[in-house]
PDB file of C-alpha atoms and ligand atoms in Angstrom:
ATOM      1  CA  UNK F   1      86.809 149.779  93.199  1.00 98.00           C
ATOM      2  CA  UNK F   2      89.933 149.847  95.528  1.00 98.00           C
ATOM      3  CA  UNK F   3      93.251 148.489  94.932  1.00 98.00           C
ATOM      4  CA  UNK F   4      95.808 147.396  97.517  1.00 98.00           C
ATOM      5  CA  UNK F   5      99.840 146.919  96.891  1.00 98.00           C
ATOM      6  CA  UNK F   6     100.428 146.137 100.485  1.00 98.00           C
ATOM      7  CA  UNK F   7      99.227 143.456 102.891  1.00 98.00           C
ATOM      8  CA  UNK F   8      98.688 146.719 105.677  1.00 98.00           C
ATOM      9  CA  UNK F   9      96.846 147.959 103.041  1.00 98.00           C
ATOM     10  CA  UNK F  10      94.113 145.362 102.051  1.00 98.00           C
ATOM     11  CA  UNK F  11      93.653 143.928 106.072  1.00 98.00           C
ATOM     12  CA  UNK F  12      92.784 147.500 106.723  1.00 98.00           C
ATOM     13  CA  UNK F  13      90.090 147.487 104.375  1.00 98.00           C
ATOM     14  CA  UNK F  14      88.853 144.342 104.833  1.00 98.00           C
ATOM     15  CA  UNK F  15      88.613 145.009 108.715  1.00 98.00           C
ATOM     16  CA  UNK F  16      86.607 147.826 108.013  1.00 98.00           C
ATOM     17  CA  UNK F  17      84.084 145.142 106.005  1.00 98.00           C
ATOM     18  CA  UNK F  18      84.488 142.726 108.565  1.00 98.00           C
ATOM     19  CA  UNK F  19      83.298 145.458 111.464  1.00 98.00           C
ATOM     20  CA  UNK F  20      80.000 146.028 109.296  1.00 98.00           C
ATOM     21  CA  UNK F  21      79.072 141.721 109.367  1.00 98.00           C
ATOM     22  CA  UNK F  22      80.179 141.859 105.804  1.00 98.00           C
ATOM     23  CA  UNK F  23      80.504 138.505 104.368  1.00 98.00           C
ATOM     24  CA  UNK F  24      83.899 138.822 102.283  1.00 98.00           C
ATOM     25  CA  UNK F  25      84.732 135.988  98.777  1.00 99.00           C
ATOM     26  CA  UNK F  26      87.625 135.550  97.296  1.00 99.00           C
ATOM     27  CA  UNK F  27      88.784 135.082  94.581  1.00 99.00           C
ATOM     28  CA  UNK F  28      92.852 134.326  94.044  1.00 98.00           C
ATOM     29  CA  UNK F  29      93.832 134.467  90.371  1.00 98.00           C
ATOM     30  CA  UNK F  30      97.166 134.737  88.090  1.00 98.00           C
ATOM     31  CA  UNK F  31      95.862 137.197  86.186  1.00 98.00           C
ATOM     32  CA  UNK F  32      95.593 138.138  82.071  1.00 97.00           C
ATOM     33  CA  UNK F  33      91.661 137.397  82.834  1.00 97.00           C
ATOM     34  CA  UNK F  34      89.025 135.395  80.640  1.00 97.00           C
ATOM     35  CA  UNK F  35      85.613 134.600  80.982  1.00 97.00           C
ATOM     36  CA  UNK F  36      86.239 132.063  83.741  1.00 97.00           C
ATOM     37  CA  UNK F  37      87.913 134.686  86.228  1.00 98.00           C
ATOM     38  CA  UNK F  38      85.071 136.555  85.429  1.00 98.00           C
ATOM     39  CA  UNK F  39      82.517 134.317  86.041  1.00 98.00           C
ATOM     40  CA  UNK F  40      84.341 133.591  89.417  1.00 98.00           C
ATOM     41  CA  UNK F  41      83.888 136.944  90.374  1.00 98.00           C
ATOM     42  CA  UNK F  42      80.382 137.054  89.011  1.00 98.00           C
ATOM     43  CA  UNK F  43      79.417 133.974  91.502  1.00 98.00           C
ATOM     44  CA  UNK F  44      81.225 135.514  94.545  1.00 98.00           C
ATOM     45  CA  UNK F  45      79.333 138.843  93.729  1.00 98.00           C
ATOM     46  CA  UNK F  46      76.582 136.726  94.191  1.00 98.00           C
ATOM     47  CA  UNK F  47      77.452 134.794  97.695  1.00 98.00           C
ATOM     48  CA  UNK F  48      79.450 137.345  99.555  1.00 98.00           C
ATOM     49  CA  UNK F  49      78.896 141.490 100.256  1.00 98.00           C
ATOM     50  CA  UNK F  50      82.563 142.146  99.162  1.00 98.00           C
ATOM     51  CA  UNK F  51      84.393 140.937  96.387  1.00 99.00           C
ATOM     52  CA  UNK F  52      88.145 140.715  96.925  1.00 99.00           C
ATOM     53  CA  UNK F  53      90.309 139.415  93.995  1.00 99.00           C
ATOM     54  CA  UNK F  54      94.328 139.197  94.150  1.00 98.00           C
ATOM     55  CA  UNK F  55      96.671 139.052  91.317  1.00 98.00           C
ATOM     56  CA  UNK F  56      99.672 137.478  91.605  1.00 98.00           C
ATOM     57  CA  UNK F  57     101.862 135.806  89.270  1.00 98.00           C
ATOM     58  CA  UNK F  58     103.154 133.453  92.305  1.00 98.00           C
ATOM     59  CA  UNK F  59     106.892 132.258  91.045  1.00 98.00           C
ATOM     60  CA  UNK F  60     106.728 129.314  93.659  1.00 98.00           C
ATOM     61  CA  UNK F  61     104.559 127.458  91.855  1.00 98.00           C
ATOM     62  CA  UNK F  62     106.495 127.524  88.187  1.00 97.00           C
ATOM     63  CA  UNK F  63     109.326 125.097  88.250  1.00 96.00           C
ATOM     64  CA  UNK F  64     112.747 126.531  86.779  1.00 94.00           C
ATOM     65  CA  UNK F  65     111.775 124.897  82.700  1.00 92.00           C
ATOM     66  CA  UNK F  66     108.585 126.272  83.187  1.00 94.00           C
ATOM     67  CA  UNK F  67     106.954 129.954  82.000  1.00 94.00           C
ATOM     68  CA  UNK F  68     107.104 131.950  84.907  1.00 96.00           C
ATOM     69  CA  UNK F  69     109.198 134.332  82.659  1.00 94.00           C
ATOM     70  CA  UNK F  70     106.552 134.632  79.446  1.00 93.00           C
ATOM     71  CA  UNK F  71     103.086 133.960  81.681  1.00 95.00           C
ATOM     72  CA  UNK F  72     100.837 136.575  79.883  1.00 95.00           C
ATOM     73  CA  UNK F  73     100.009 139.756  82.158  1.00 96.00           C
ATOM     74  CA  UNK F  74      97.980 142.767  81.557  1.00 97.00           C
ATOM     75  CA  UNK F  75      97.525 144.161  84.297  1.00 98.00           C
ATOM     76  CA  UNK F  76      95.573 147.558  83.286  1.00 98.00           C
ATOM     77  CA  UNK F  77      93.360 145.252  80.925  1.00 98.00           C
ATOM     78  CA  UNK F  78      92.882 143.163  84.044  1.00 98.00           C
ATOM     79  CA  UNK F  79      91.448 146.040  86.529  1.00 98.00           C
ATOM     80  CA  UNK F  80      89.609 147.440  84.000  1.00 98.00           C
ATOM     81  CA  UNK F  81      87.352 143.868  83.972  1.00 98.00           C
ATOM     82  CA  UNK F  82      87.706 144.078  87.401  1.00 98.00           C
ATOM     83  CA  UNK F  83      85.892 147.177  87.834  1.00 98.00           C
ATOM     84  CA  UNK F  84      82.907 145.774  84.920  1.00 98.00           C
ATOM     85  CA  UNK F  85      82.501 142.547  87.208  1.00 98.00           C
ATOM     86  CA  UNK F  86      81.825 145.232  90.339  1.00 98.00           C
ATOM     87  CA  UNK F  87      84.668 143.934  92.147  1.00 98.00           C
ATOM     88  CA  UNK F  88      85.392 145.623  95.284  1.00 98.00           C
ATOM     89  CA  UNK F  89      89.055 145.543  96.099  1.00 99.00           C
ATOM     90  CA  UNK F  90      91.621 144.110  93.733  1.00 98.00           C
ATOM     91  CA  UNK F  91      95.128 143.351  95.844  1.00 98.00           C
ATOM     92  CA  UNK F  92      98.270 143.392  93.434  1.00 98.00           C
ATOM     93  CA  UNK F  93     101.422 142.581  95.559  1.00 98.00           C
ATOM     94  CA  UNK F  94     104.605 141.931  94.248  1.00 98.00           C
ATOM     95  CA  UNK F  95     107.092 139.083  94.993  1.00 97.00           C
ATOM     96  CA  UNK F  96     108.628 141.057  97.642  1.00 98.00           C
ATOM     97  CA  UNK F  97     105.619 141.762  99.595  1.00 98.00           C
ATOM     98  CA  UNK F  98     104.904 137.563  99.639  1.00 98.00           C
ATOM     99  CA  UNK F  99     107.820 136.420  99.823  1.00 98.00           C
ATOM    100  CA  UNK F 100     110.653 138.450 100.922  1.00 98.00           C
ATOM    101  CA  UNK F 101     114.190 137.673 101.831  1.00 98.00           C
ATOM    102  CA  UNK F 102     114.452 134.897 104.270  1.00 98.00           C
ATOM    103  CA  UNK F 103     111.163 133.001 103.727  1.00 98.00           C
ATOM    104  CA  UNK F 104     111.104 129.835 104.686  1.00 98.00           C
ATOM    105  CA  UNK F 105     108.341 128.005 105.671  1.00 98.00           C
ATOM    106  CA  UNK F 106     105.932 126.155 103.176  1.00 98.00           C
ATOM    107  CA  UNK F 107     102.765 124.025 103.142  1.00 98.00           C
ATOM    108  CA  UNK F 108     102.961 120.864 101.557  1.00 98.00           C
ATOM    109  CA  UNK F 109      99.353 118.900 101.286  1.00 98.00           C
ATOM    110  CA  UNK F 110     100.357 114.959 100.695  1.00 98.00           C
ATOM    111  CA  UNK F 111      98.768 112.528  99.082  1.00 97.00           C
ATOM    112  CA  UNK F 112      96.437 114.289  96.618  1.00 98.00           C
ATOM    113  CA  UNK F 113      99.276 116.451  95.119  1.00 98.00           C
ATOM    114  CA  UNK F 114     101.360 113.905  94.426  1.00 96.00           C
ATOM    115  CA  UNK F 115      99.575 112.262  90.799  1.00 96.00           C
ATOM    116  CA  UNK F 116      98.670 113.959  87.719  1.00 97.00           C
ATOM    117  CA  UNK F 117     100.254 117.504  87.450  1.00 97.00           C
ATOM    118  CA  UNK F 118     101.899 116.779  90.771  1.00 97.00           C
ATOM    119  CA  UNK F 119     103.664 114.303  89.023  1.00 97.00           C
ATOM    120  CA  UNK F 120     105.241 115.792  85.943  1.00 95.00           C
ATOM    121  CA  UNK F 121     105.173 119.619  88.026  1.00 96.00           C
ATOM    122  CA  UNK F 122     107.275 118.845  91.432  1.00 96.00           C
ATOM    123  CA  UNK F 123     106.743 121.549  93.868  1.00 97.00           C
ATOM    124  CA  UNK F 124     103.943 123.016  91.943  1.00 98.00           C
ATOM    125  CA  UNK F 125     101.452 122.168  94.504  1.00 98.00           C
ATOM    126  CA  UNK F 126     103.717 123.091  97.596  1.00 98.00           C
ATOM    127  CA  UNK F 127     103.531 126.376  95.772  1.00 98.00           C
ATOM    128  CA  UNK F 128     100.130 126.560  94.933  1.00 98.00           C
ATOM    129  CA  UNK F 129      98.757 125.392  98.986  1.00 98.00           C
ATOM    130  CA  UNK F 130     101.617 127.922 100.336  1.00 98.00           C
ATOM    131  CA  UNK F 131     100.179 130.828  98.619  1.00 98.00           C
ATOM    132  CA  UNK F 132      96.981 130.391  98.753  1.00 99.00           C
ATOM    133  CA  UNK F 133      97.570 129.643 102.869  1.00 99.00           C
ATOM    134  CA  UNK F 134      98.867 132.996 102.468  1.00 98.00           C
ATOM    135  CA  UNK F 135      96.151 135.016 100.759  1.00 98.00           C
ATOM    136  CA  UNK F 136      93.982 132.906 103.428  1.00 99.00           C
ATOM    137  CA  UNK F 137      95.498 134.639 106.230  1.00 98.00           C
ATOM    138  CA  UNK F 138      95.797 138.029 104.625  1.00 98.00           C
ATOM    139  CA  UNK F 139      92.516 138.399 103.393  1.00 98.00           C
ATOM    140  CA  UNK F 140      90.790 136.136 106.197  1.00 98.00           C
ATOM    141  CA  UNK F 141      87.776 135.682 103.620  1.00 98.00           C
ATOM    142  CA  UNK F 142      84.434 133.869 104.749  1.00 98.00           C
ATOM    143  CA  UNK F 143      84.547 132.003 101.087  1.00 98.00           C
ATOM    144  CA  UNK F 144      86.935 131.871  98.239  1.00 99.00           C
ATOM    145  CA  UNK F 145      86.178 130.535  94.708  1.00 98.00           C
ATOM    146  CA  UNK F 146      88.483 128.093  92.261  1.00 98.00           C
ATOM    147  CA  UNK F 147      87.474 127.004  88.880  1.00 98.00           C
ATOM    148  CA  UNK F 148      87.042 123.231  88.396  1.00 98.00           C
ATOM    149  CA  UNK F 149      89.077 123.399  85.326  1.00 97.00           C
ATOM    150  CA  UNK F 150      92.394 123.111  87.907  1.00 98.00           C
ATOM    151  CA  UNK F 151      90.298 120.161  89.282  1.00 98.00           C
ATOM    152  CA  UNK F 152      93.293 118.834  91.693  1.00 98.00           C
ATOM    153  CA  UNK F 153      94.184 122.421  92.866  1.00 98.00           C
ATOM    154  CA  UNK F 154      90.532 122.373  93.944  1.00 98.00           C
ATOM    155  CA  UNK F 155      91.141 119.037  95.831  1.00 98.00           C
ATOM    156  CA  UNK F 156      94.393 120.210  96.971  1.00 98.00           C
ATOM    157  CA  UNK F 157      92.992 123.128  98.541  1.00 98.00           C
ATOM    158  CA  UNK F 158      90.359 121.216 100.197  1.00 98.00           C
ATOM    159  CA  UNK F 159      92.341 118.895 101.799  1.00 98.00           C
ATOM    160  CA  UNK F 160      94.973 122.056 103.203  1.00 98.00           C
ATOM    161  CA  UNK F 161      90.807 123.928 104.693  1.00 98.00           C
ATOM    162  CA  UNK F 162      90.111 120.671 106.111  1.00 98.00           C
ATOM    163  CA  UNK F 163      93.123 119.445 107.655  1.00 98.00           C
ATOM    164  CA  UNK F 164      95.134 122.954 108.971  1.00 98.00           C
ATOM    165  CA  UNK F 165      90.950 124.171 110.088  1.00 98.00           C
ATOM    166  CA  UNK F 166      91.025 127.330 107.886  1.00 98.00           C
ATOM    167  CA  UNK F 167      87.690 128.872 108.457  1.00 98.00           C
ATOM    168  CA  UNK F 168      87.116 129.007 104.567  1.00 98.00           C
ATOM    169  CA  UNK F 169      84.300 127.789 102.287  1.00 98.00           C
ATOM    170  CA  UNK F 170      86.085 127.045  99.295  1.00 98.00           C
ATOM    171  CA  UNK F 171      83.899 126.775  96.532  1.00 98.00           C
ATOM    172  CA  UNK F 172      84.572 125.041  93.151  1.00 98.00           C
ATOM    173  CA  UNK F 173      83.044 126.844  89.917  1.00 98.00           C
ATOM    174  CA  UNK F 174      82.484 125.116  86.640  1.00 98.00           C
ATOM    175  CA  UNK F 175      85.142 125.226  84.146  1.00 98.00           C
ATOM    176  CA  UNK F 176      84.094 127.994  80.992  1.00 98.00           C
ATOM    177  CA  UNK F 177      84.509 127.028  77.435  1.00 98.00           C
ATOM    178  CA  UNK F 178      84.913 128.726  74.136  1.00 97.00           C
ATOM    179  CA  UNK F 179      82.473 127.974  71.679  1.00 97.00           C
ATOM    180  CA  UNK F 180      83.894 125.127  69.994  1.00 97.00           C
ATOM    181  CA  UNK F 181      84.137 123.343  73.638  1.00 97.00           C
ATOM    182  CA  UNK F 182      87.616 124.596  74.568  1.00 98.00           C
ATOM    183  CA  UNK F 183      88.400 125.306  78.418  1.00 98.00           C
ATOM    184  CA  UNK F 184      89.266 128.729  78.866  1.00 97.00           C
ATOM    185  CA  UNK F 185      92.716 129.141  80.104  1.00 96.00           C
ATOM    186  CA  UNK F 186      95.368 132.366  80.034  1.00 93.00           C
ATOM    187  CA  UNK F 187      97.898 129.691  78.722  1.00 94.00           C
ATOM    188  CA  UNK F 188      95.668 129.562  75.181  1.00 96.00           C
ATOM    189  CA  UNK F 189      97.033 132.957  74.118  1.00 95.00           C
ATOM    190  CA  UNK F 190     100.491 131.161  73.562  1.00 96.00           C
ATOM    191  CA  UNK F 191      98.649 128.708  70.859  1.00 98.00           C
ATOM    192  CA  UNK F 192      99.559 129.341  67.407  1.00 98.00           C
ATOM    193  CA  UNK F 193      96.066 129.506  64.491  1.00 98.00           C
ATOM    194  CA  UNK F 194      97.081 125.846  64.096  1.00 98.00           C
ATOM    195  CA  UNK F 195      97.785 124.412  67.545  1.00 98.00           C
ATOM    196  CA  UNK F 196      94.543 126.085  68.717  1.00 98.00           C
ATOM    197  CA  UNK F 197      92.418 123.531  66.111  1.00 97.00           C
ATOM    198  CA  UNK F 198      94.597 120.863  68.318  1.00 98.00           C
ATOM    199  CA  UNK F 199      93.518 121.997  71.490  1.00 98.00           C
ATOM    200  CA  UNK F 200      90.165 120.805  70.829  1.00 98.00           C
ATOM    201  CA  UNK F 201      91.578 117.268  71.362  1.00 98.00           C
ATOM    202  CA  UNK F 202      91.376 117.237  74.638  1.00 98.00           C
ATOM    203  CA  UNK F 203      87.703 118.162  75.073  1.00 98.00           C
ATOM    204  CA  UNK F 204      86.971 115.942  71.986  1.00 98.00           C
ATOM    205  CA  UNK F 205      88.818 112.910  74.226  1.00 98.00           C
ATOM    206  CA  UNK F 206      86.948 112.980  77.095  1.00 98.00           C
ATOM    207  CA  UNK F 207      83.528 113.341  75.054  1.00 98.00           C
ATOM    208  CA  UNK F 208      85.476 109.891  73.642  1.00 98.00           C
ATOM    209  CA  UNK F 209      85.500 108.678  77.342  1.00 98.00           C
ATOM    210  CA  UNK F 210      81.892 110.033  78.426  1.00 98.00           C
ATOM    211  CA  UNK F 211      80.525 108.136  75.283  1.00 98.00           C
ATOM    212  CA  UNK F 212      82.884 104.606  76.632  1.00 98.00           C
ATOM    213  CA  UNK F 213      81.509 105.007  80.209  1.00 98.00           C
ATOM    214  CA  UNK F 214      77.812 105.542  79.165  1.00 97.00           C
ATOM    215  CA  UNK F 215      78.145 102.661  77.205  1.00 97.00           C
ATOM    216  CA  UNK F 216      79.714 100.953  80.252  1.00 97.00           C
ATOM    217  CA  UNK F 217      83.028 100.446  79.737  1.00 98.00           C
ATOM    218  CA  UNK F 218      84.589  99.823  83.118  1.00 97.00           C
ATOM    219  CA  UNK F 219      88.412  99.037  82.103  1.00 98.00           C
ATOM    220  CA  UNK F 220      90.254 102.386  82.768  1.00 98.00           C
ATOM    221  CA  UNK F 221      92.909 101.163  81.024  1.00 98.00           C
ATOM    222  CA  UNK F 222      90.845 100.385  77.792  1.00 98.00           C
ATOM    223  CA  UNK F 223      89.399 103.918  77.543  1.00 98.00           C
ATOM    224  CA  UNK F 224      92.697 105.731  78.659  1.00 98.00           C
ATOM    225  CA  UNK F 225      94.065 103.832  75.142  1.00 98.00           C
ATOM    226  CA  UNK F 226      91.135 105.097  73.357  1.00 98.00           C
ATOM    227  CA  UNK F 227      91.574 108.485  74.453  1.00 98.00           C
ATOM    228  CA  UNK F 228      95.509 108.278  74.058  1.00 98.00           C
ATOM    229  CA  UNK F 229      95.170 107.116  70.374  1.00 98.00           C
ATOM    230  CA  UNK F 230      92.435 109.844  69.462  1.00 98.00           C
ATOM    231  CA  UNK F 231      94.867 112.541  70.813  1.00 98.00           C
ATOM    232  CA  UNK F 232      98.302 111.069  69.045  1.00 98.00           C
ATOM    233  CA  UNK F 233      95.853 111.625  65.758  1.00 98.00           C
ATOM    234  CA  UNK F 234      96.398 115.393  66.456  1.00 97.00           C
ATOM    235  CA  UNK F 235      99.996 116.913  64.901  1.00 96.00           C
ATOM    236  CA  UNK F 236     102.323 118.506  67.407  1.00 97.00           C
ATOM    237  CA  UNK F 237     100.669 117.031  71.233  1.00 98.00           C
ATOM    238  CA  UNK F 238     102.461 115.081  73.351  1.00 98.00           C
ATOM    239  CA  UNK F 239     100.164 113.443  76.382  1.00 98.00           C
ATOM    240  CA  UNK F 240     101.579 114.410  80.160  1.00 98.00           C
ATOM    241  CA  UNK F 241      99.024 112.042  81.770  1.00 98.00           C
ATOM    242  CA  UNK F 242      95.755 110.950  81.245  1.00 98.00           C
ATOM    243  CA  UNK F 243      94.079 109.218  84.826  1.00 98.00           C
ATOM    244  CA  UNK F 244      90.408 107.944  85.817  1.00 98.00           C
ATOM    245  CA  UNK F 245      90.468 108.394  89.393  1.00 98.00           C
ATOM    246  CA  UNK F 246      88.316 108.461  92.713  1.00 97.00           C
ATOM    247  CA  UNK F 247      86.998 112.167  92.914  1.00 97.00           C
ATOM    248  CA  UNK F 248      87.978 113.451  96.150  1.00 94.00           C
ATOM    249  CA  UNK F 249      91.582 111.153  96.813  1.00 95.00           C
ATOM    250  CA  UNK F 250      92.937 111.365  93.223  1.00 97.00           C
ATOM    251  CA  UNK F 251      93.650 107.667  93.816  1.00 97.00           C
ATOM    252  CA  UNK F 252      93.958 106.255  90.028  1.00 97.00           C
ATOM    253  CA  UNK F 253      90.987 103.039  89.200  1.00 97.00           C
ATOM    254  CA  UNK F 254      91.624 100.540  87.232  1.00 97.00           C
ATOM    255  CA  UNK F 255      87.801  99.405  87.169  1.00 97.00           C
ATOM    256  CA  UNK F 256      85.619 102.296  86.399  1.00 97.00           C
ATOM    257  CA  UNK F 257      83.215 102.964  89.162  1.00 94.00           C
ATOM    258  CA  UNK F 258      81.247 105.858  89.711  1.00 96.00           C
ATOM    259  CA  UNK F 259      81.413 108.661  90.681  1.00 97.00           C
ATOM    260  CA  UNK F 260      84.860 109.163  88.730  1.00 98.00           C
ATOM    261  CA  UNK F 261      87.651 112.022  87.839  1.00 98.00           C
ATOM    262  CA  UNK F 262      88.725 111.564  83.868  1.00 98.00           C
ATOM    263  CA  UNK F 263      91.930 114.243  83.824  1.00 98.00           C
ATOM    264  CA  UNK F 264      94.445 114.849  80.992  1.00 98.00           C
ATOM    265  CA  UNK F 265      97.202 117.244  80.208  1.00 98.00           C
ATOM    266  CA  UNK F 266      98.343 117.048  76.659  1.00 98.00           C
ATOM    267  CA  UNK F 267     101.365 119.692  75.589  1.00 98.00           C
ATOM    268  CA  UNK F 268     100.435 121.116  72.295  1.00 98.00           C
ATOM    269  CA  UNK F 269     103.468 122.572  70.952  1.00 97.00           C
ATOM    270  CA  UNK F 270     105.101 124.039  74.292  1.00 95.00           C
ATOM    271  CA  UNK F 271     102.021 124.552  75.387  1.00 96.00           C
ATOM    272  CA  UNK F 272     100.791 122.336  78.423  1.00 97.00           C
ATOM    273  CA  UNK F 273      96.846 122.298  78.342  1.00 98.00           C
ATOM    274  CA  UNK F 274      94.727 120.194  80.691  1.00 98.00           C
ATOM    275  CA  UNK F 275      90.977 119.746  80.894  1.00 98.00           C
ATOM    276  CA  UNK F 276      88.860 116.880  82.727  1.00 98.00           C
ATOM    277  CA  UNK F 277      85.000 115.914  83.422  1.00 98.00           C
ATOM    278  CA  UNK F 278      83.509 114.602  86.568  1.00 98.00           C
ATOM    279  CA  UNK F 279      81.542 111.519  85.761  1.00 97.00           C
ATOM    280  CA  UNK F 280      78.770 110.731  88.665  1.00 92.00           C
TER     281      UNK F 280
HETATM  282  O1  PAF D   1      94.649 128.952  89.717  1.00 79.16           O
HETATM  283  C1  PAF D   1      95.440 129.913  89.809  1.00 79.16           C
HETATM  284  O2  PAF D   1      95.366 130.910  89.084  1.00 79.16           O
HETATM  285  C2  PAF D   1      96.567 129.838  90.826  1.00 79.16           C
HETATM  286  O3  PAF D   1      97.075 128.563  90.930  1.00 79.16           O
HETATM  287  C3  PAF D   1      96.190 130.413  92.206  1.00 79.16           C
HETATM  288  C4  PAF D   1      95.074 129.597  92.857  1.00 79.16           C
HETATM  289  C5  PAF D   1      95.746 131.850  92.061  1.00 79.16           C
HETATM  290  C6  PAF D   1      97.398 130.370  93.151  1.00 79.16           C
HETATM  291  O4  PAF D   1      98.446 131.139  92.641  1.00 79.16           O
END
């Protein structure tokens, strides 16, 4: 497995690859891995020759009150899973190499980042669409894979392939659980014994709202209350949002028609968890 500090670096490898007609993936992470990352890597092992994956804690998309500061890393731990999952080049830039002094220009996709975390994270998706529009053009890979747990990053990015003609597949990758039904996140290490029982809210409310909309409940509003009053049951959670909305827009329904979006973020403690389920 090679590793790659520098952007020289990693587009000198990869045009090596790209010389031979290998197909390259992607896969863009934070880091402090769990099965999910894995499992993205396992999938783009499976669809492209090459396996890139970049780590990069990227402070533009952390607002100043949020945990850019204590965002678990491990970096060692983290190439060391790389190398099990047969990854083929790992790129681990700092700050200064992304963003250094006197950057200025940003990508901002509209519409769809503007509910849900948009709403209660402002800038966090100007950050997100900037550096992945970065890794895009640094990497220039033929796919790149997101997990479906960030379900409007997915969207987000999309939207930025579609409109700005990146010539990316982006796929989406189903969201990997703990045992007990918990979505795997890096933000779960910061949950205490206690608040970790409370995390299972969140799955357990939108089993709440699958069980509503099978039974054909079609007042968003109705089963948003539902799901609201399950979670305030839980000690120590405090709901960000909770929204039924159009798949692919992120426009909120009132009347439940299929195919739908359920999303939530709930803080437990400090820590701000979100999950959803597509409903077809
Ligand atoms: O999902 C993440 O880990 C990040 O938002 C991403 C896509 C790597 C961009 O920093």
């Amino acid at each position: 497995m090679k590793t790659a500090s520098s952007k020289s670096e990693l587009r000198e490898i990869v045009r090596q690859w790209k010389r031979a007609g290998q197909i390259i993936g992607l896969v863009p992470t934070m880091g402090y891995f769990h099965k999910g990352h894995i499992s993205l890597m396992e999938r783009c092992r499976e669809l492209a020759d090459k396996v890139v994956v970049s780590i990069f804690v990227n402070p533009a998309q952390f607002g100043p009150e949020e945990d850019l500061d204590r965002y678990p890393r491990d970096i060692e731990r983290d190439l060391s899973l790389s190398k099990d999952a047969r990854v083929d080049l790992v790129f681990v830039p700092d700050a200064m190499e992304l963003y250094p002094p006197g950057f200025q220009t940003w990508v901002v996709v509209e519409e769809v980042s503007q509910g849900l975390c948009g709403a209660s994270r402002p800038g966090h998706f100007r950050g997100v669409a900037t550096i992945v529009a970065k890794l895009f053009n640094i990497v220039q890979p033929d796919l790149a894979l997101f997990g479906e747990k960030d379900y409007q990053q997915l969207q987000v990015i999309r939207q930025m392939v579609r409109d700005l003609d990146f010539p990316v597949e982006v796929v989406g990758h189903p969201t990997v659980r703990e045992v007990d039904g918990l979505a795997m996140s890096s933000r779960n290490s910061y949950l205490s014994p206690s608040q970790r029982q409370t995390a299972l809210c969140l799955k357990e409310a939108l089993d709440l709202a699958e069980e509503m909309i099978h039974k054909g409940e079609q007042d968003a509003e109705i089963i948003k209350k539902e799901m609201a009053g399950l979670i305030q049951g839980y000690p120590e959670t405090r709901i960000d949002y909770i929204v039924i909305a159009e798949p692919d827009t992120l426009t909120p329904m009132e009347r439940v028609d299929l195919p739908a979006i359920v999303a939530l973020a709930v803080f437990v403690g400090e820590t701000r968890l979100i999950d959803n389920r597509l409903f077809h």
